[in-house]
PDB file of C-alpha atoms in Angstrom:
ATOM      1  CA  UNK A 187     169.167 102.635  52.602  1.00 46.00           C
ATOM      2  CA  UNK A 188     171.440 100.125  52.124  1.00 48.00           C
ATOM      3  CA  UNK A 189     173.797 102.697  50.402  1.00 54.00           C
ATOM      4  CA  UNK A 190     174.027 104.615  53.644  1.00 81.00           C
ATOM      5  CA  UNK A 191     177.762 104.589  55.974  1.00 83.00           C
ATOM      6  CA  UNK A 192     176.891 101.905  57.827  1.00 87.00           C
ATOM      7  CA  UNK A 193     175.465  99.435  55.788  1.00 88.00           C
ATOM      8  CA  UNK A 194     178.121  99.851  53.313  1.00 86.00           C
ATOM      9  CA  UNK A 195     180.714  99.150  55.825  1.00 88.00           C
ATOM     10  CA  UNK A 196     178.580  96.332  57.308  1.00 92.00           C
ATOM     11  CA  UNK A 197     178.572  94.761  53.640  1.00 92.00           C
ATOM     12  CA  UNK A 198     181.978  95.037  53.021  1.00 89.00           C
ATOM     13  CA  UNK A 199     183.176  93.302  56.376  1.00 92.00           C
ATOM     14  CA  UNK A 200     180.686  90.310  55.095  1.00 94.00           C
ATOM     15  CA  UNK A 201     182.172  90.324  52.014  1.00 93.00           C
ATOM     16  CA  UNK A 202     185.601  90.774  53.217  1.00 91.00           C
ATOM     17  CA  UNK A 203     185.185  87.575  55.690  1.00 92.00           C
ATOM     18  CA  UNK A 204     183.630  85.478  52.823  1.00 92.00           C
ATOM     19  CA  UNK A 205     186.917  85.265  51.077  1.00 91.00           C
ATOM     20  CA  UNK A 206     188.681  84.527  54.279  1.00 91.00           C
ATOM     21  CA  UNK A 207     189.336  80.886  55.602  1.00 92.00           C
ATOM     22  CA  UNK A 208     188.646  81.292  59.527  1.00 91.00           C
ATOM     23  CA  UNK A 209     184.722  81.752  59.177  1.00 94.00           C
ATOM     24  CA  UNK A 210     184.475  78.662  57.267  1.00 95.00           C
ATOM     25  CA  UNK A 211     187.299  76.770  59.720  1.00 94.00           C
ATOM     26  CA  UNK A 212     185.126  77.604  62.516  1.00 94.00           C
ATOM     27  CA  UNK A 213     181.635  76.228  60.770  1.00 95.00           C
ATOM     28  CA  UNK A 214     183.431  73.230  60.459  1.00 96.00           C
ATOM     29  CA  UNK A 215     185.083  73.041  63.428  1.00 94.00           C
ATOM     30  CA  UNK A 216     181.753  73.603  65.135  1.00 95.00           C
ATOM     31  CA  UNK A 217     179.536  71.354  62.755  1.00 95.00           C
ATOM     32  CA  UNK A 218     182.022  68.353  63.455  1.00 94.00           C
ATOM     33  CA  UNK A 219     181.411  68.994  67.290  1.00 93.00           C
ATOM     34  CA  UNK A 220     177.800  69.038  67.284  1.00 93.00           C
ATOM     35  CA  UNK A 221     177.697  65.745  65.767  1.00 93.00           C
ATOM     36  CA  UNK A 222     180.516  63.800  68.217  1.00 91.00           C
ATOM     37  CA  UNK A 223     178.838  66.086  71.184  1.00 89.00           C
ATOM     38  CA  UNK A 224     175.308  64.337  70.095  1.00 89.00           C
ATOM     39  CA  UNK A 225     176.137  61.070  69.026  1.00 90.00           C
ATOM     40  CA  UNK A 226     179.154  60.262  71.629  1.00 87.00           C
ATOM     41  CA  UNK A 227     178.307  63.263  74.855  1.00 84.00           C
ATOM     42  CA  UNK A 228     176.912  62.684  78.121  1.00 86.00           C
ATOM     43  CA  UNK A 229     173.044  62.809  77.098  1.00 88.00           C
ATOM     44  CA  UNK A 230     174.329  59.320  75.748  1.00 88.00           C
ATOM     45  CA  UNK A 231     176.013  57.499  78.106  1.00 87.00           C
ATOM     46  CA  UNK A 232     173.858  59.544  80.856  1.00 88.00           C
ATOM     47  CA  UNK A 233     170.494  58.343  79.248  1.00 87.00           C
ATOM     48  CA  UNK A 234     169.238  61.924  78.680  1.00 89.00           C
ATOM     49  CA  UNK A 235     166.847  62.631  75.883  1.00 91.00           C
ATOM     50  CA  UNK A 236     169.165  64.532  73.630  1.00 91.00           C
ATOM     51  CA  UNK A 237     166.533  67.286  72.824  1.00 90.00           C
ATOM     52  CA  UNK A 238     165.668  67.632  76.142  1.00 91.00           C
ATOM     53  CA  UNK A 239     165.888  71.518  76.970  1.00 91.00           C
ATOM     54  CA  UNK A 240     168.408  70.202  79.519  1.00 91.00           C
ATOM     55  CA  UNK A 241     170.530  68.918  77.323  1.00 91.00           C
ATOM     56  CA  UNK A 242     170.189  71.556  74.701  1.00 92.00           C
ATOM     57  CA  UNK A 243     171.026  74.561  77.485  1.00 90.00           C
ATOM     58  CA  UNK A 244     173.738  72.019  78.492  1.00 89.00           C
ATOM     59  CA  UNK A 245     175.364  71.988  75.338  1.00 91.00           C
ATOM     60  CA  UNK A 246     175.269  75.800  74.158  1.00 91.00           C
ATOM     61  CA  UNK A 247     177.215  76.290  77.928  1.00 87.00           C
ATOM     62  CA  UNK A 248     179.739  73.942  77.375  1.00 86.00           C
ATOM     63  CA  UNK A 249     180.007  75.332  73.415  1.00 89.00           C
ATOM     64  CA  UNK A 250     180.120  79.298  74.734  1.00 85.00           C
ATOM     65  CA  UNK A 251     182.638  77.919  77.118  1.00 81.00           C
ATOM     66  CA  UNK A 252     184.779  74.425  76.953  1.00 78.00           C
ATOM     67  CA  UNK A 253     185.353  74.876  73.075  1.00 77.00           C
ATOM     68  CA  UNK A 254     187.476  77.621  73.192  1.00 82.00           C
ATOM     69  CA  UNK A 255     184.501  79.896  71.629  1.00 87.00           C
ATOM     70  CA  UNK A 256     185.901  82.700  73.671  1.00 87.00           C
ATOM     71  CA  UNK A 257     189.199  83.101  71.922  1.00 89.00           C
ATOM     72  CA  UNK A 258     187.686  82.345  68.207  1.00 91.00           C
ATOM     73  CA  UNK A 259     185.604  85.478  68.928  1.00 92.00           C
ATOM     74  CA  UNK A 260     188.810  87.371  69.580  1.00 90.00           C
ATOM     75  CA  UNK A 261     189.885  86.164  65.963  1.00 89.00           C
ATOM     76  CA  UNK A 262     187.141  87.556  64.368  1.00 92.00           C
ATOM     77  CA  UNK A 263     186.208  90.443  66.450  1.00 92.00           C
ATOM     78  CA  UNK A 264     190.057  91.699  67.311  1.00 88.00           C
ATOM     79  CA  UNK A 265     191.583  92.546  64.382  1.00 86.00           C
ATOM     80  CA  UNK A 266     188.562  94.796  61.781  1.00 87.00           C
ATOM     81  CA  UNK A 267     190.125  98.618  62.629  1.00 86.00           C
ATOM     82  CA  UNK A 268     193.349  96.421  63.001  1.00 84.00           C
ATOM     83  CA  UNK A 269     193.391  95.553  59.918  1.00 85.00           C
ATOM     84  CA  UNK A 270     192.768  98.921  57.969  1.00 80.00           C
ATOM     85  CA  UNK A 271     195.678 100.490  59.453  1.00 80.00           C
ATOM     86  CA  UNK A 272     197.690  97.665  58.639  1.00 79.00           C
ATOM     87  CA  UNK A 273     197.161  97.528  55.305  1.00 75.00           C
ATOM     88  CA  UNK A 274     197.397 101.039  55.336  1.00 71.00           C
ATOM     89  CA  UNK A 275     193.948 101.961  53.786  1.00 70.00           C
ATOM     90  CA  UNK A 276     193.013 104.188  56.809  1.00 63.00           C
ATOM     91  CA  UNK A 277     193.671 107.117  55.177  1.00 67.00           C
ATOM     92  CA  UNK A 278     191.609 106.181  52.269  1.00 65.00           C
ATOM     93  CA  UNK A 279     188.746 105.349  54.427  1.00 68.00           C
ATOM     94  CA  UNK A 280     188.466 108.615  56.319  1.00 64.00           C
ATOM     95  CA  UNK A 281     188.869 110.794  53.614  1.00 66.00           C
ATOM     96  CA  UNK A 282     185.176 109.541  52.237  1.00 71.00           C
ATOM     97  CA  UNK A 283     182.254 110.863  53.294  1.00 73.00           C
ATOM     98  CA  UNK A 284     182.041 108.465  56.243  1.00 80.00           C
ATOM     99  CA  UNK A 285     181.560 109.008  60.203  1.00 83.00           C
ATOM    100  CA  UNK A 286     183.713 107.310  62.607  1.00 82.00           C
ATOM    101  CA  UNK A 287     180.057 106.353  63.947  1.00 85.00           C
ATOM    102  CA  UNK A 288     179.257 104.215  61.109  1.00 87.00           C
ATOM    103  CA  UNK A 289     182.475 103.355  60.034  1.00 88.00           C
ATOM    104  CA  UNK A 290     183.066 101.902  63.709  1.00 90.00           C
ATOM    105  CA  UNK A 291     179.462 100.168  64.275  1.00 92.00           C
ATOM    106  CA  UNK A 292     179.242  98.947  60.392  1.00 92.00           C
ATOM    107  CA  UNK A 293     182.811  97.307  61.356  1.00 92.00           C
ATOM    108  CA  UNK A 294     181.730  95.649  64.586  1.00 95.00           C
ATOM    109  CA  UNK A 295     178.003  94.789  63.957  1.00 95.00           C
ATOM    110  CA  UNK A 296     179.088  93.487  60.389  1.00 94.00           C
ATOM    111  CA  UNK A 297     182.122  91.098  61.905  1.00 95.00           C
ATOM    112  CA  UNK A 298     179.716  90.173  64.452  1.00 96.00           C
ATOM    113  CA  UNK A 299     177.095  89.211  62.245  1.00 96.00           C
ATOM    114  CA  UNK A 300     180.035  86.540  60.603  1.00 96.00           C
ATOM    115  CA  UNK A 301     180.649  85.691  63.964  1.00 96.00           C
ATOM    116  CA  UNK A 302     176.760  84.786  65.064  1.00 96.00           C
ATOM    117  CA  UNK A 303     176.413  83.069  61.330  1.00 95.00           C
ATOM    118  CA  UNK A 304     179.692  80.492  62.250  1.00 95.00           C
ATOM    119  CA  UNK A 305     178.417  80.277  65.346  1.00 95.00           C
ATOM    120  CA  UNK A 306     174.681  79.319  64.096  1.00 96.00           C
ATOM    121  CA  UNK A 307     176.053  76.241  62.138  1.00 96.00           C
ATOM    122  CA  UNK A 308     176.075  74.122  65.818  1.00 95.00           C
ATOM    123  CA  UNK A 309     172.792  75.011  66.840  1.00 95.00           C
ATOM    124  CA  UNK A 310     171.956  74.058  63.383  1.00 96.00           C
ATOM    125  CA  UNK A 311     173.947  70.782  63.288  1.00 95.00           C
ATOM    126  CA  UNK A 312     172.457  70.099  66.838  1.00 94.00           C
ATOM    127  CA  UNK A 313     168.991  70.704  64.965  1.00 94.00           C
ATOM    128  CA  UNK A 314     169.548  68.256  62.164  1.00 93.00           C
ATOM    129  CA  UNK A 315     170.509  65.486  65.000  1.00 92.00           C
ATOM    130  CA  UNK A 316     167.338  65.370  66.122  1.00 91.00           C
ATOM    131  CA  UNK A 317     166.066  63.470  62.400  1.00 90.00           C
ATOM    132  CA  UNK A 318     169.426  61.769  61.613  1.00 86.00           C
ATOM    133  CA  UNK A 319     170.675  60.256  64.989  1.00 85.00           C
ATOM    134  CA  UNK A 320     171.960  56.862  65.963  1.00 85.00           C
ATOM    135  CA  UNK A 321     170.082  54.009  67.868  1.00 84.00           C
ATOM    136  CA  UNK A 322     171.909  55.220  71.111  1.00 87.00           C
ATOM    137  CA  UNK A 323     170.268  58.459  71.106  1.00 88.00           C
ATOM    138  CA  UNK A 324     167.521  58.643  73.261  1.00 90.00           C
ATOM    139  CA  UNK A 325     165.264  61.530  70.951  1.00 90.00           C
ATOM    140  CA  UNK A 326     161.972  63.672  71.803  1.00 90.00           C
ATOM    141  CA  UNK A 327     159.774  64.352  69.030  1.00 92.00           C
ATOM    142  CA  UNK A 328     161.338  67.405  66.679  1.00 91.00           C
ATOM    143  CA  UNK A 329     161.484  70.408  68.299  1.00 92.00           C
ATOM    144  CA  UNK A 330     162.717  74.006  67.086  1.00 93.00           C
ATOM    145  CA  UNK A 331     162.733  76.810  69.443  1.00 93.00           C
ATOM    146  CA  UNK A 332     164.455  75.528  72.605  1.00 92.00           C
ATOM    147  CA  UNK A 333     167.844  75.499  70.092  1.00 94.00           C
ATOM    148  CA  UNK A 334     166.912  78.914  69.308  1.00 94.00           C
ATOM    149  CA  UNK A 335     166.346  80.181  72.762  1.00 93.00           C
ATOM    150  CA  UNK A 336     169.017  78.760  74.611  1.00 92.00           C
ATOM    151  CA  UNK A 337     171.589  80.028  71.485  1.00 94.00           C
ATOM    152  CA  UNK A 338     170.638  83.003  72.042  1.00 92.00           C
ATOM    153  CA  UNK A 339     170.932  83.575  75.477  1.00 87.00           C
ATOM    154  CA  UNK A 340     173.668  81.392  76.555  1.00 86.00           C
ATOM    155  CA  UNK A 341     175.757  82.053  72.920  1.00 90.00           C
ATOM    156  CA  UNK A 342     174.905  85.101  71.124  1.00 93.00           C
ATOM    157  CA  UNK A 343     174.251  87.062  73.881  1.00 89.00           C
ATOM    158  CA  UNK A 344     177.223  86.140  75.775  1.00 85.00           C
ATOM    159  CA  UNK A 345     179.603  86.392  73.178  1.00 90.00           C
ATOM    160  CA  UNK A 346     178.289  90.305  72.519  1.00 91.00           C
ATOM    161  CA  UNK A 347     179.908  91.165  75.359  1.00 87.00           C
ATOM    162  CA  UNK A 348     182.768  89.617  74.860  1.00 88.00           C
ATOM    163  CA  UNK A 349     183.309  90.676  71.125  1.00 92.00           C
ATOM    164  CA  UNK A 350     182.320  94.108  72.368  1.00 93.00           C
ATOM    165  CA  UNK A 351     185.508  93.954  74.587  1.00 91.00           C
ATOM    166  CA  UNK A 352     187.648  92.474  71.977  1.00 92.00           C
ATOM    167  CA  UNK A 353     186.849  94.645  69.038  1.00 93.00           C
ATOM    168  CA  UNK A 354     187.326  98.143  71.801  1.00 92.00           C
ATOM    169  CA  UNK A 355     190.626  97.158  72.809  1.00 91.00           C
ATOM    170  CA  UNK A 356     191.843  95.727  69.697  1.00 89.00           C
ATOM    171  CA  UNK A 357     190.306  99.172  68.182  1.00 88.00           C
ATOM    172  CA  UNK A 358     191.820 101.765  70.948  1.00 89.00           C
ATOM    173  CA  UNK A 359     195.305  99.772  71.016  1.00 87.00           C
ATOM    174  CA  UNK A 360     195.665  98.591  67.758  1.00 83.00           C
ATOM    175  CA  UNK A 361     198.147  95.695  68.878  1.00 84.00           C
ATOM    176  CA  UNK A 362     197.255  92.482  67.888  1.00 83.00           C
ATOM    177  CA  UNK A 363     199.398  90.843  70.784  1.00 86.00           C
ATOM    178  CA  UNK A 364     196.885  92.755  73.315  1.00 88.00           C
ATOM    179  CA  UNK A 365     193.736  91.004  72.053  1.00 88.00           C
ATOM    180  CA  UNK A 366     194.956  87.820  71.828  1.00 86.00           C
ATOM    181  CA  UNK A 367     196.411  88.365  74.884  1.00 88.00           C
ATOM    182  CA  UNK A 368     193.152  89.124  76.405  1.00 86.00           C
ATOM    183  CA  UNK A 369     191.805  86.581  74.999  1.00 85.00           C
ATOM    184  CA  UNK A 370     194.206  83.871  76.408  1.00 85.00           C
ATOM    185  CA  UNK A 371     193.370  85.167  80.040  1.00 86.00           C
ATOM    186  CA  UNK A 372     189.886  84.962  79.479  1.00 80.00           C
ATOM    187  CA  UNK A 373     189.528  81.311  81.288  1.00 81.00           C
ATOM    188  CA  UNK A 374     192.272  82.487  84.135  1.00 85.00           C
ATOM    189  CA  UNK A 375     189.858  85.486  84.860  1.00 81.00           C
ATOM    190  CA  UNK A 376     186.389  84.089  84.410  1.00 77.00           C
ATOM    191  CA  UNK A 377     187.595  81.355  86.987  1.00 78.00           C
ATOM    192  CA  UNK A 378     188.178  83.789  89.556  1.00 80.00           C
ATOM    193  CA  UNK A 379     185.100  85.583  89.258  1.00 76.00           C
ATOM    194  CA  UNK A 380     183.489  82.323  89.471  1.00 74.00           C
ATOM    195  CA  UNK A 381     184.791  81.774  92.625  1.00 77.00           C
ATOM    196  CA  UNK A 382     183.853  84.705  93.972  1.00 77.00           C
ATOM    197  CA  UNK A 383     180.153  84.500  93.220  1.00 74.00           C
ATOM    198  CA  UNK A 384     180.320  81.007  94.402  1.00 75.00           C
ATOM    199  CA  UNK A 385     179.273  81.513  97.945  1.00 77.00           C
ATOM    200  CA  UNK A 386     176.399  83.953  97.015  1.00 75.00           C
ATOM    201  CA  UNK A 387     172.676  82.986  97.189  1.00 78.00           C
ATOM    202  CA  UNK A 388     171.759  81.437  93.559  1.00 73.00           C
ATOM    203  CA  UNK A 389     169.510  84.762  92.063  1.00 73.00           C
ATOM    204  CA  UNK A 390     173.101  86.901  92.848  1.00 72.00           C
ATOM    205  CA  UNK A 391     175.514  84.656  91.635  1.00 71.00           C
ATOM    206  CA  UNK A 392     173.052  84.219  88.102  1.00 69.00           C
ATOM    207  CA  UNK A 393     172.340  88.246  88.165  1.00 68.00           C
ATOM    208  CA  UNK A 394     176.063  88.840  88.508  1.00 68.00           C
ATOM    209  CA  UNK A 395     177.421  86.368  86.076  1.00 68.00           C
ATOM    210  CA  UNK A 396     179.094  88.265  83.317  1.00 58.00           C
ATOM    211  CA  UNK A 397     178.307  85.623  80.520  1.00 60.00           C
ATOM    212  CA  UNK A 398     174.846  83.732  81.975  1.00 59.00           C
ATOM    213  CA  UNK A 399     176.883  80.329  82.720  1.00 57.00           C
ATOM    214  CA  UNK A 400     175.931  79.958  86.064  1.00 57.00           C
TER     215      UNK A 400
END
């Protein structure tokens, strides 16, 4: 099985990221945030419990949204089709015993994977909070699954859509200015369709909400 198309593309873009120094800039990026978001954010100076599933939902919104998660998906999501062509092993590729099917999902499921893994390391950091916190921090007994739940909805399910985007356009344009691009105008675009949801009834504006933060 895991000699099939797919998985064999989906192991070398795993591979291929491992040896690269963004994924591991971005767990540490995101690691160092959990921990000045949990010792020093609002749930402290507010008084909130800091595993409260407030707090936790809180905190995966403003990390899909205020940290700039958006355009770090475009760095790791824009460029994998990108990058064959530049390199010029295209040619290579296609000549193999490979469909553009697999070739195409092993490339974007097996980036996204990296993507959800980097990502994982602040619900993780969040997690380990809970035992080693400061005096400050007001903390509920341990708890597990609301991390879990509100990552996924609010982050990895989010972010799909947006690396879906990303990793089409940088695939169909092959211009590296474009996704970035994109990804720049992200915050310019999302505002606007923010404000035009913002005077429909509450179920509407949450229904309609490309990315779940309302």
């Amino acid at each position: 099985l895991l000699q099939r198309p797919f998985f064999a593309v989906f192991q070398n873009e795993v591979l291929f990221n491992s040896k690269r120094a963004a994924p591991y800039v971005l767990m540490l990026l995101f690691i160092v945030n959990a921990v000045i978001w949990s010792v020093n954010g609002r749930a402290v100076l507010r008084g909130w419990a800091t595993n409260s599933d407030f707090n936790i939902a809180r905190n995966f919104v403003g990390f899909s949204w205020i940290l700039g998660l958006p355009i770090f998906t475009a760095v790791i999501m824009g460029d994998p089709v990108l990058r064959d062509f530049r390199l010029g092993v295209d040619s290579l590729i296609f000549s193999k015993p490979i469909s553009r099917a697999a070739y195409l999902f092993g490339k974007f499921f097996g980036n996204f994977f990296v993507l959800v893994c980097c990502m994982a390391f602040y619900a993780l950091t969040l997690i380990v909070m809970q035992v080693v916190h400061t005096s400050e921090m007001l903390v509920l007994p341990v708890r597990v699954f609301p991390y879990f739940k509100h990552f996924f909805f609010f982050t990895v399910i989010s972010h799909l859509l947006l690396a879906a985007i990303y990793f089409s356009v940088g695939t169909l344009t092959r211009s590296a200015k474009m996704i970035y691009g994109l990804a720049v105008s992200f915050y310019p675009v999302y505002a606007i369709i923010s404000l035009t949801l913002k005077n429909l009834p509450m179920r509407w504006k949450i229904a309609l909400d490309p990315l779940l933060f309302s």
